[in-house]
mmCIF file of C-alpha atoms and ligand atoms in Angstrom:
data_model
loop_
_atom_site.group_PDB
_atom_site.id
_atom_site.type_symbol
_atom_site.label_atom_id
_atom_site.label_comp_id
_atom_site.label_asym_id
_atom_site.label_seq_id
_atom_site.Cartn_x
_atom_site.Cartn_y
_atom_site.Cartn_z
ATOM 1 C CA MET O 1 0.000 0.000 0.000
ATOM 2 C CA LYS O 2 1.472 3.332 -1.059
ATOM 3 C CA ARG O 3 1.684 6.117 1.494
ATOM 4 C CA ALA O 4 0.877 9.719 0.630
ATOM 5 C CA LEU O 5 1.335 12.834 2.727
ATOM 6 C CA ILE O 6 -0.692 15.930 1.775
ATOM 7 C CA THR O 7 -0.058 19.410 3.135
ATOM 8 C CA GLY O 8 -3.263 21.435 2.969
ATOM 9 C CA ILE O 9 -5.459 18.328 3.138
ATOM 10 C CA SER O 10 -8.416 20.247 4.566
ATOM 11 C CA GLY O 11 -8.595 22.633 1.597
ATOM 12 C CA GLN O 12 -10.320 22.260 -1.743
ATOM 13 C CA ASP O 13 -7.517 20.438 -3.578
ATOM 14 C CA GLY O 14 -6.318 18.478 -0.552
ATOM 15 C CA SER O 15 -9.747 17.031 0.152
ATOM 16 C CA TYR O 16 -10.403 16.036 -3.477
ATOM 17 C CA LEU O 17 -6.929 14.523 -3.748
ATOM 18 C CA ALA O 18 -7.374 12.580 -0.493
ATOM 19 C CA GLU O 19 -10.661 11.139 -1.792
ATOM 20 C CA TYR O 20 -9.010 10.157 -5.074
ATOM 21 C CA LEU O 21 -5.975 8.536 -3.423
ATOM 22 C CA LEU O 22 -8.234 6.554 -1.072
ATOM 23 C CA GLN O 23 -10.042 5.205 -4.138
ATOM 24 C CA LEU O 24 -6.629 4.129 -5.444
ATOM 25 C CA ASP O 25 -5.976 2.328 -2.138
ATOM 26 C CA TYR O 26 -3.362 4.687 -0.757
ATOM 27 C CA GLN O 27 -2.770 5.179 2.921
ATOM 28 C CA VAL O 28 -3.386 8.905 3.261
ATOM 29 C CA PHE O 29 -1.829 11.251 5.811
ATOM 30 C CA GLY O 30 -2.566 14.937 5.927
ATOM 31 C CA ILE O 31 -0.976 17.875 7.640
ATOM 32 C CA VAL O 32 -3.336 20.338 9.296
ATOM 33 C CA ARG O 33 -2.558 23.383 11.368
ATOM 34 C CA ARG O 34 -3.327 23.322 15.055
ATOM 35 C CA GLU O 35 -6.279 25.611 14.503
ATOM 36 C CA PRO O 36 -7.538 24.600 11.086
ATOM 37 C CA GLY O 37 -10.090 26.840 9.379
ATOM 38 C CA THR O 38 -12.460 24.069 8.456
ATOM 39 C CA MET O 39 -12.614 20.285 8.373
ATOM 40 C CA ARG O 40 -15.916 20.337 6.519
ATOM 41 C CA TRP O 41 -14.587 18.873 3.279
ATOM 42 C CA LEU O 42 -13.046 15.915 5.097
ATOM 43 C CA GLU O 43 -16.282 14.851 6.802
ATOM 44 C CA GLY O 44 -16.885 11.927 4.416
ATOM 45 C CA ILE O 45 -13.377 10.450 4.808
ATOM 46 C CA ARG O 46 -12.399 11.636 8.287
ATOM 47 C CA ASP O 47 -11.970 8.112 9.677
ATOM 48 C CA ARG O 48 -9.925 6.947 6.655
ATOM 49 C CA VAL O 49 -7.177 9.571 6.727
ATOM 50 C CA GLU O 50 -4.632 10.258 9.450
ATOM 51 C CA LEU O 51 -4.325 13.923 10.337
ATOM 52 C CA LEU O 52 -1.022 15.205 11.685
ATOM 53 C CA TYR O 53 -0.327 18.620 13.119
ATOM 54 C CA GLY O 54 2.115 20.808 11.304
ATOM 55 C CA ASP O 55 2.778 24.221 9.886
ATOM 56 C CA LEU O 56 4.806 24.994 6.764
ATOM 57 C CA ARG O 57 6.689 27.651 8.766
ATOM 58 C CA ASP O 58 7.784 25.192 11.445
ATOM 59 C CA THR O 59 10.478 22.700 10.352
ATOM 60 C CA GLN O 60 10.200 20.561 13.442
ATOM 61 C CA SER O 61 6.489 19.985 13.081
ATOM 62 C CA LEU O 62 7.014 19.023 9.430
ATOM 63 C CA GLU O 63 9.758 16.625 10.380
ATOM 64 C CA VAL O 64 7.587 14.899 12.978
ATOM 65 C CA ALA O 65 4.693 14.607 10.509
ATOM 66 C CA PHE O 66 7.047 13.323 7.809
ATOM 67 C CA TYR O 67 8.423 10.616 10.125
ATOM 68 C CA LYS O 68 4.933 9.468 11.049
ATOM 69 C CA ALA O 69 3.735 9.378 7.450
ATOM 70 C CA TRP O 70 7.031 8.136 5.926
ATOM 71 C CA PRO O 71 5.530 8.922 2.522
ATOM 72 C CA ASP O 72 6.181 7.512 -0.928
ATOM 73 C CA GLU O 73 4.514 10.627 -2.315
ATOM 74 C CA LEU O 74 4.360 14.101 -0.820
ATOM 75 C CA TYR O 75 1.856 16.618 -2.184
ATOM 76 C CA ASN O 76 2.547 20.203 -1.132
ATOM 77 C CA LEU O 77 -0.835 21.877 -1.542
ATOM 78 C CA ALA O 78 -0.912 24.148 1.502
ATOM 79 C CA GLY O 79 -0.261 27.814 1.058
ATOM 80 C CA GLN O 80 -1.354 31.398 1.142
ATOM 81 C CA VAL O 81 -3.387 31.379 -2.065
ATOM 82 C CA PHE O 82 -5.103 34.744 -2.321
ATOM 83 C CA VAL O 83 -3.341 37.327 -4.511
ATOM 84 C CA PRO O 84 -4.611 40.495 -2.687
ATOM 85 C CA THR O 85 -3.560 39.032 0.688
ATOM 86 C CA SER O 86 -0.077 38.540 -0.717
ATOM 87 C CA TRP O 87 0.194 42.333 -0.957
ATOM 88 C CA GLU O 88 -0.920 42.664 2.688
ATOM 89 C CA CYS O 89 1.490 39.966 3.901
ATOM 90 C CA PRO O 90 4.251 39.579 1.300
ATOM 91 C CA ALA O 91 6.885 38.191 3.666
ATOM 92 C CA GLU O 92 4.490 35.702 5.210
ATOM 93 C CA THR O 93 3.355 34.623 1.729
ATOM 94 C CA LEU O 94 6.975 33.951 0.737
ATOM 95 C CA ASP O 95 7.706 32.198 4.004
ATOM 96 C CA ILE O 96 4.738 29.844 3.641
ATOM 97 C CA ASN O 97 4.704 29.293 -0.115
ATOM 98 C CA THR O 98 8.442 29.212 -0.819
ATOM 99 C CA GLY O 99 9.986 28.595 2.596
ATOM 100 C CA GLY O 100 7.468 25.801 3.215
ATOM 101 C CA LEU O 101 8.632 23.874 0.164
ATOM 102 C CA ALA O 102 12.280 24.551 1.045
ATOM 103 C CA ARG O 103 11.721 23.013 4.479
ATOM 104 C CA LEU O 104 9.974 19.978 3.000
ATOM 105 C CA LEU O 105 12.634 19.388 0.336
ATOM 106 C CA LEU O 106 15.413 19.511 2.911
ATOM 107 C CA ILE O 107 13.609 16.885 4.973
ATOM 108 C CA VAL O 108 13.065 14.699 1.899
ATOM 109 C CA GLU O 109 16.710 14.951 0.794
ATOM 110 C CA ARG O 110 18.085 14.207 4.252
ATOM 111 C CA ARG O 111 15.604 11.587 5.449
ATOM 112 C CA LYS O 112 13.998 9.734 2.556
ATOM 113 C CA SER O 113 15.275 10.881 -0.791
ATOM 114 C CA ASP O 114 13.109 8.494 -2.837
ATOM 115 C CA THR O 115 9.935 10.331 -1.762
ATOM 116 C CA ARG O 116 8.309 11.820 -4.849
ATOM 117 C CA VAL O 117 7.324 15.446 -4.366
ATOM 118 C CA TYR O 118 4.469 17.321 -6.016
ATOM 119 C CA GLN O 119 4.611 21.103 -5.774
ATOM 120 C CA ALA O 120 1.451 23.141 -6.406
ATOM 121 C CA SER O 121 2.740 25.635 -8.938
ATOM 122 C CA SER O 122 0.346 28.172 -10.399
ATOM 123 C CA SER O 123 -0.645 29.955 -13.596
ATOM 124 C CA GLU O 124 -0.119 33.217 -11.664
ATOM 125 C CA MET O 125 3.600 32.620 -12.294
ATOM 126 C CA TYR O 126 3.149 33.652 -15.926
ATOM 127 C CA GLY O 127 1.844 37.177 -15.462
ATOM 128 C CA ASN O 128 0.577 38.825 -18.627
ATOM 129 C CA VAL O 129 1.309 36.585 -21.594
ATOM 130 C CA ASP O 130 0.016 37.051 -25.090
ATOM 131 C CA GLY O 131 -1.642 33.752 -25.986
ATOM 132 C CA PHE O 132 -1.369 30.268 -24.541
ATOM 133 C CA CYS O 133 0.901 29.388 -21.620
ATOM 134 C CA ARG O 134 3.109 26.327 -21.943
ATOM 135 C CA GLU O 135 5.721 24.618 -19.780
ATOM 136 C CA ASN O 136 8.492 26.679 -21.423
ATOM 137 C CA THR O 137 6.677 30.030 -21.430
ATOM 138 C CA ARG O 138 8.604 32.699 -19.543
ATOM 139 C CA PHE O 139 7.462 33.521 -15.999
ATOM 140 C CA GLN O 140 6.757 37.209 -15.323
ATOM 141 C CA PRO O 141 4.860 37.247 -12.012
ATOM 142 C CA THR O 142 3.077 40.435 -11.007
ATOM 143 C CA SER O 143 2.367 39.845 -7.304
ATOM 144 C CA PRO O 144 4.141 38.523 -4.200
ATOM 145 C CA TYR O 145 1.958 35.442 -4.578
ATOM 146 C CA GLY O 146 3.203 34.847 -8.132
ATOM 147 C CA ILE O 147 6.793 35.471 -7.059
ATOM 148 C CA SER O 148 6.498 33.015 -4.158
ATOM 149 C CA LYS O 149 5.240 30.365 -6.578
ATOM 150 C CA VAL O 150 7.984 30.988 -9.158
ATOM 151 C CA ALA O 151 10.636 30.703 -6.449
ATOM 152 C CA ALA O 152 9.138 27.442 -5.188
ATOM 153 C CA HIS O 153 8.845 26.120 -8.730
ATOM 154 C CA LYS O 154 12.533 26.889 -9.351
ATOM 155 C CA LEU O 155 13.441 25.295 -6.038
ATOM 156 C CA ALA O 156 11.718 22.075 -7.106
ATOM 157 C CA GLU O 157 13.655 22.258 -10.384
ATOM 158 C CA SER O 158 16.972 22.674 -8.609
ATOM 159 C CA TYR O 159 16.296 19.719 -6.295
ATOM 160 C CA ARG O 160 15.421 17.714 -9.382
ATOM 161 C CA ALA O 161 18.943 18.403 -10.619
ATOM 162 C CA ARG O 162 20.177 16.930 -7.308
ATOM 163 C CA GLY O 163 18.292 13.692 -7.943
ATOM 164 C CA ILE O 164 15.042 14.307 -6.088
ATOM 165 C CA TYR O 165 11.829 13.432 -7.954
ATOM 166 C CA ALA O 166 10.139 16.827 -7.629
ATOM 167 C CA VAL O 167 7.561 18.165 -10.080
ATOM 168 C CA GLY O 168 5.810 21.502 -10.370
ATOM 169 C CA GLY O 169 2.237 21.101 -11.546
ATOM 170 C CA ILE O 170 1.356 24.414 -13.187
ATOM 171 C CA LEU O 171 -2.358 24.359 -12.536
ATOM 172 C CA PHE O 172 -4.607 27.031 -13.937
ATOM 173 C CA ASN O 173 -7.536 28.257 -11.831
ATOM 174 C CA HIS O 174 -9.564 25.319 -10.615
ATOM 175 C CA GLU O 175 -12.795 25.703 -8.767
ATOM 176 C CA SER O 176 -15.527 23.695 -7.076
ATOM 177 C CA PRO O 177 -18.156 24.053 -4.357
ATOM 178 C CA ARG O 178 -15.201 23.749 -1.949
ATOM 179 C CA ARG O 179 -13.433 26.835 -3.311
ATOM 180 C CA GLY O 180 -12.633 29.542 -0.753
ATOM 181 C CA PRO O 181 -15.347 32.233 -0.632
ATOM 182 C CA GLU O 182 -12.849 35.024 -1.351
ATOM 183 C CA MET O 183 -12.115 33.713 -4.862
ATOM 184 C CA VAL O 184 -14.273 35.307 -7.538
ATOM 185 C CA THR O 185 -16.168 32.223 -8.767
ATOM 186 C CA ARG O 186 -17.330 31.164 -5.328
ATOM 187 C CA LYS O 187 -18.013 34.749 -4.337
ATOM 188 C CA ILE O 188 -20.460 34.951 -7.247
ATOM 189 C CA THR O 189 -22.160 31.584 -6.721
ATOM 190 C CA ARG O 190 -22.605 32.301 -3.017
ATOM 191 C CA ALA O 191 -24.140 35.656 -3.826
ATOM 192 C CA ALA O 192 -26.423 33.944 -6.354
ATOM 193 C CA ALA O 193 -27.853 31.789 -3.581
ATOM 194 C CA GLY O 194 -28.665 35.039 -1.793
ATOM 195 C CA TRP O 195 -30.363 36.484 -4.881
ATOM 196 C CA ALA O 196 -32.439 33.310 -5.200
ATOM 197 C CA ALA O 197 -33.494 33.756 -1.574
ATOM 198 C CA GLY O 198 -34.662 37.297 -2.366
ATOM 199 C CA ASP O 199 -31.615 39.282 -1.257
ATOM 200 C CA LYS O 200 -31.469 42.459 -3.375
ATOM 201 C CA THR O 201 -27.993 43.534 -2.275
ATOM 202 C CA LYS O 202 -25.742 44.034 -5.247
ATOM 203 C CA LEU O 203 -22.524 42.058 -5.326
ATOM 204 C CA LYS O 204 -19.417 44.230 -5.411
ATOM 205 C CA LEU O 205 -16.819 42.981 -7.854
ATOM 206 C CA GLY O 206 -13.585 44.284 -9.315
ATOM 207 C CA ASN O 207 -12.428 43.743 -12.887
ATOM 208 C CA LEU O 208 -15.260 42.011 -14.755
ATOM 209 C CA GLU O 209 -13.181 41.748 -17.923
ATOM 210 C CA ALA O 210 -10.400 39.633 -16.408
ATOM 211 C CA ARG O 211 -10.253 36.223 -18.063
ATOM 212 C CA ARG O 212 -9.227 32.944 -16.510
ATOM 213 C CA ASP O 213 -8.931 29.334 -17.643
ATOM 214 C CA TRP O 214 -11.324 27.832 -15.092
ATOM 215 C CA GLY O 215 -11.611 24.062 -14.601
ATOM 216 C CA PHE O 216 -12.983 21.682 -11.982
ATOM 217 C CA ALA O 217 -10.672 20.880 -9.055
ATOM 218 C CA GLY O 218 -11.848 17.248 -8.930
ATOM 219 C CA ASP O 219 -10.424 16.737 -12.429
ATOM 220 C CA TYR O 220 -7.158 18.500 -11.627
ATOM 221 C CA VAL O 221 -6.125 16.369 -8.644
ATOM 222 C CA LYS O 222 -5.944 13.376 -10.997
ATOM 223 C CA ALA O 223 -3.282 15.182 -13.002
ATOM 224 C CA MET O 224 -1.304 15.789 -9.793
ATOM 225 C CA HIS O 225 -1.243 12.074 -9.079
ATOM 226 C CA ALA O 226 -0.400 11.177 -12.682
ATOM 227 C CA MET O 227 2.618 13.513 -12.598
ATOM 228 C CA LEU O 228 4.171 11.470 -9.793
ATOM 229 C CA GLN O 229 3.760 8.161 -11.683
ATOM 230 C CA GLN O 230 5.934 9.074 -14.695
ATOM 231 C CA PRO O 231 9.261 7.339 -15.407
ATOM 232 C CA THR O 232 11.035 10.707 -15.566
ATOM 233 C CA CYS O 233 9.878 13.752 -13.684
ATOM 234 C CA LYS O 234 9.071 17.054 -15.325
ATOM 235 C CA ASP O 235 6.670 19.971 -14.992
ATOM 236 C CA TYR O 236 3.247 20.001 -16.621
ATOM 237 C CA VAL O 237 0.671 22.667 -17.454
ATOM 238 C CA VAL O 238 -2.875 21.710 -16.471
ATOM 239 C CA GLY O 239 -5.893 23.656 -17.704
ATOM 240 C CA THR O 240 -8.783 23.480 -20.146
ATOM 241 C CA GLY O 241 -7.319 25.615 -22.942
ATOM 242 C CA GLU O 242 -10.252 28.076 -22.827
ATOM 243 C CA SER O 243 -10.524 31.331 -20.985
ATOM 244 C CA HIS O 244 -13.683 33.169 -19.932
ATOM 245 C CA SER O 245 -14.238 36.548 -18.336
ATOM 246 C CA VAL O 246 -15.576 37.184 -14.854
ATOM 247 C CA ALA O 247 -18.608 38.780 -16.566
ATOM 248 C CA GLU O 248 -19.197 35.593 -18.567
ATOM 249 C CA PHE O 249 -19.043 33.531 -15.400
ATOM 250 C CA ALA O 250 -21.564 35.809 -13.657
ATOM 251 C CA THR O 251 -23.830 35.861 -16.734
ATOM 252 C CA LEU O 252 -23.906 32.056 -16.821
ATOM 253 C CA VAL O 253 -24.723 32.031 -13.111
ATOM 254 C CA LEU O 254 -27.718 34.264 -13.824
ATOM 255 C CA ALA O 255 -28.762 31.956 -16.661
ATOM 256 C CA GLU O 256 -28.713 29.060 -14.194
ATOM 257 C CA LEU O 257 -31.035 30.964 -11.875
ATOM 258 C CA ARG O 258 -33.294 31.831 -14.804
ATOM 259 C CA GLU O 259 -33.589 28.156 -15.684
ATOM 260 C CA ARG O 260 -34.427 27.106 -12.155
ATOM 261 C CA PHE O 261 -36.735 29.888 -11.018
ATOM 262 C CA HIS O 262 -39.168 30.256 -13.898
ATOM 263 C CA GLY O 263 -40.274 33.830 -14.382
ATOM 264 C CA ARG O 264 -38.275 35.375 -11.553
ATOM 265 C CA PHE O 265 -35.040 36.168 -13.368
ATOM 266 C CA THR O 266 -36.418 36.405 -16.904
ATOM 267 C CA ASN O 267 -35.529 40.038 -17.494
ATOM 268 C CA ALA O 268 -32.638 40.154 -15.043
ATOM 269 C CA LYS O 269 -29.480 41.784 -16.307
ATOM 270 C CA LEU O 270 -26.025 41.493 -14.841
ATOM 271 C CA GLU O 271 -26.011 45.138 -13.728
ATOM 272 C CA ASP O 272 -29.111 44.477 -11.601
ATOM 273 C CA PHE O 273 -27.014 42.160 -9.418
ATOM 274 C CA VAL O 274 -23.435 43.267 -9.738
ATOM 275 C CA GLU O 275 -21.697 46.591 -9.255
ATOM 276 C CA LEU O 276 -18.138 47.680 -9.709
ATOM 277 C CA ASP O 277 -16.148 48.404 -6.571
ATOM 278 C CA PRO O 278 -12.944 50.189 -7.631
ATOM 279 C CA ARG O 279 -11.291 49.078 -4.388
ATOM 280 C CA LEU O 280 -11.385 45.516 -5.736
ATOM 281 C CA LEU O 281 -9.396 46.386 -8.849
ATOM 282 C CA ARG O 282 -5.866 44.991 -8.642
ATOM 283 C CA THR O 283 -2.482 46.474 -9.278
ATOM 284 C CA GLY O 284 -0.565 43.980 -11.363
ATOM 285 C CA GLU O 285 -3.815 42.535 -12.687
ATOM 286 C CA ILE O 286 -3.333 39.570 -14.989
ATOM 287 C CA HIS O 287 -5.809 40.110 -17.803
ATOM 288 C CA ASP O 288 -6.021 36.736 -19.456
ATOM 289 C CA LEU O 289 -4.662 33.309 -18.592
ATOM 290 C CA ARG O 290 -5.034 30.384 -20.937
ATOM 291 C CA ALA O 291 -3.310 26.998 -20.739
ATOM 292 C CA ASP O 292 -1.982 24.827 -23.479
ATOM 293 C CA PRO O 293 -2.355 21.431 -21.769
ATOM 294 C CA THR O 294 -1.051 19.407 -24.729
ATOM 295 C CA LEU O 295 1.819 17.815 -22.785
ATOM 296 C CA ALA O 296 -0.497 16.704 -19.964
ATOM 297 C CA ARG O 297 -2.927 15.285 -22.498
ATOM 298 C CA THR O 298 -0.324 13.334 -24.439
ATOM 299 C CA GLU O 299 1.989 12.187 -21.635
ATOM 300 C CA LEU O 300 -0.359 11.947 -18.645
ATOM 301 C CA ASN O 301 -3.398 10.964 -20.676
ATOM 302 C CA TRP O 302 -5.223 13.693 -18.750
ATOM 303 C CA LYS O 303 -8.340 15.455 -19.954
ATOM 304 C CA PRO O 304 -10.822 17.518 -17.942
ATOM 305 C CA LYS O 305 -14.316 15.998 -17.740
ATOM 306 C CA VAL O 306 -16.201 19.051 -16.471
ATOM 307 C CA ASP O 307 -16.498 21.928 -18.950
ATOM 308 C CA PHE O 308 -17.150 25.584 -18.153
ATOM 309 C CA PRO O 309 -20.989 25.515 -18.181
ATOM 310 C CA ALA O 310 -21.021 22.291 -16.128
ATOM 311 C CA LEU O 311 -18.639 23.853 -13.601
ATOM 312 C CA VAL O 312 -20.877 26.909 -13.200
ATOM 313 C CA ARG O 313 -23.928 24.669 -12.823
ATOM 314 C CA LEU O 314 -22.449 22.447 -10.165
ATOM 315 C CA MET O 315 -21.200 25.418 -8.132
ATOM 316 C CA VAL O 316 -24.567 27.206 -8.318
ATOM 317 C CA GLU O 317 -26.432 24.029 -7.384
ATOM 318 C CA ALA O 318 -24.151 23.408 -4.414
ATOM 319 C CA ASP O 319 -24.535 26.943 -3.052
ATOM 320 C CA LEU O 320 -28.303 26.835 -3.514
ATOM 321 C CA ALA O 321 -28.364 23.519 -1.671
ATOM 322 C CA ALA O 322 -26.148 24.868 1.102
ATOM 323 C CA ASN O 323 -28.765 27.571 1.582
ATOM 324 C CA GLY O 324 -31.555 24.989 1.614
ATOM 325 C CA ILE O 325 -32.946 26.248 -1.689
ATOM 326 C CA LEU O 326 -32.546 23.218 -3.930
ATOM 327 C CA THR O 327 -31.381 19.636 -3.755
ATOM 328 C CA PRO O 328 -28.786 19.330 -6.471
ATOM 329 C CA SER O 329 -28.353 16.247 -8.565
ATOM 330 C CA SER O 330 -24.665 16.879 -9.115
ATOM 331 C CA LEU O 331 -23.473 17.332 -5.535
ATOM 332 C CA SER O 332 -22.040 13.837 -5.649
ATOM 333 C CA LEU O 333 -19.723 14.954 -8.470
ATOM 334 C CA GLY O 334 -16.454 14.308 -6.742
ATOM 335 C CA ALA O 335 -13.117 13.085 -7.909
ATOM 336 C CA SER O 336 -14.425 9.683 -8.970
HETATM 337 P P1 LIG D 1 -6.692 34.436 -9.091
HETATM 338 O O1 LIG D 1 -6.671 34.281 -10.565
HETATM 339 O O2 LIG D 1 -5.895 33.390 -8.389
HETATM 340 O O3 LIG D 1 -6.325 35.793 -8.611
HETATM 341 O O4 LIG D 1 -8.225 34.105 -8.668
HETATM 342 P P2 LIG D 1 -9.416 35.060 -8.175
HETATM 343 O O5 LIG D 1 -10.651 34.219 -8.212
HETATM 344 O O6 LIG D 1 -9.095 35.718 -6.881
HETATM 345 O O7 LIG D 1 -9.482 36.199 -9.286
HETATM 346 C C1 LIG D 1 -9.729 35.898 -10.636
HETATM 347 C C2 LIG D 1 -9.927 37.189 -11.398
HETATM 348 O O8 LIG D 1 -11.167 37.789 -11.020
HETATM 349 C C3 LIG D 1 -8.856 38.259 -11.146
HETATM 350 O O9 LIG D 1 -8.467 38.812 -12.368
HETATM 351 C C4 LIG D 1 -9.585 39.300 -10.299
HETATM 352 O O10 LIG D 1 -9.105 40.636 -10.502
HETATM 353 C C5 LIG D 1 -10.993 39.176 -10.845
HETATM 354 N N1 LIG D 1 -12.006 39.694 -9.919
HETATM 355 C C6 LIG D 1 -12.939 40.630 -10.207
HETATM 356 N N2 LIG D 1 -13.687 40.906 -9.125
HETATM 357 C C7 LIG D 1 -13.211 40.127 -8.122
HETATM 358 C C8 LIG D 1 -13.595 39.966 -6.746
HETATM 359 O O11 LIG D 1 -14.492 40.607 -6.241
HETATM 360 N N3 LIG D 1 -12.884 39.050 -6.019
HETATM 361 C C9 LIG D 1 -11.868 38.308 -6.568
HETATM 362 N N4 LIG D 1 -11.240 37.406 -5.808
HETATM 363 N N5 LIG D 1 -11.477 38.471 -7.854
HETATM 364 C C10 LIG D 1 -12.148 39.349 -8.625
#
């Protein structure tokens, strides 16, 4: 039985990955902080995973967790993930996102150098690129978050040169009903549940024209696992290959409401529900991010199953259900 250790197991990606690895018969260990934000996403598998206390800023706690898990595969998914927060706490973002990986890699090299390491790299590393982003596209990060991820990505690369199996999975934005409420997709679908319940408060958003390559997190964790099963290790880009604007996402959300609540949203326009808040505009905004996932498709045999409209639908359904408004048919859509 293979052993996997996941940092950030209680988050969106960590919980989907844990479910997937359990299906593959792994023994799953997860690192959680002493005061974790939420364990909600682990409810279904709580008795099948072993949770260990640790913090990416604390080497000793990582070492203890590593010894207990003694992993064949280590997935580093924990981190400070919100771009605006990285401007509030740049040093902390670097310490967690880059320093955290540095601490883990040192432990792997010294203690069990055959552990395969997955690093959660990010499309934010690219910055503003004209066209598709590939594995060899130049990184031009525009925020402390992006910089922390580039540094970690390079760190993984340099340990690879020292013989450690370490890959950077360059994942484009991936969402789900488990996405943090501060991210724009979930912010919109949560607000939509309010609109369905009769709330007339307009949702304040920033740049509606920003475009992202949004996929479903449950699909993406399978690519993470596949990356660690390759004969030689290398980095892969994971995304759908399409980008959509924030306005398109919100418009599709409204269309979902229209379909479900006959008559009520028939003449509804986006501006009836959404207003611009200039304080939410970003310096260093990345205007459009689009993946070219050809390498992942050909070498990992990976393809996303959930397309953009299906992603919007499942997120809207889940937030309506969470507010007791509708029982969704697709809530069971997990990583299976
Ligand atoms: P990111 O791509 O990792 O920064 O993911 P986010 O979901 O935080 O942001 C995606 C895009 O949506 C960015 O270009 C934001 O500028 C844009 N956006 C527009 N309004 C908002 C908002 O109210 N909240 C967030 N989080 N993003 C917004």
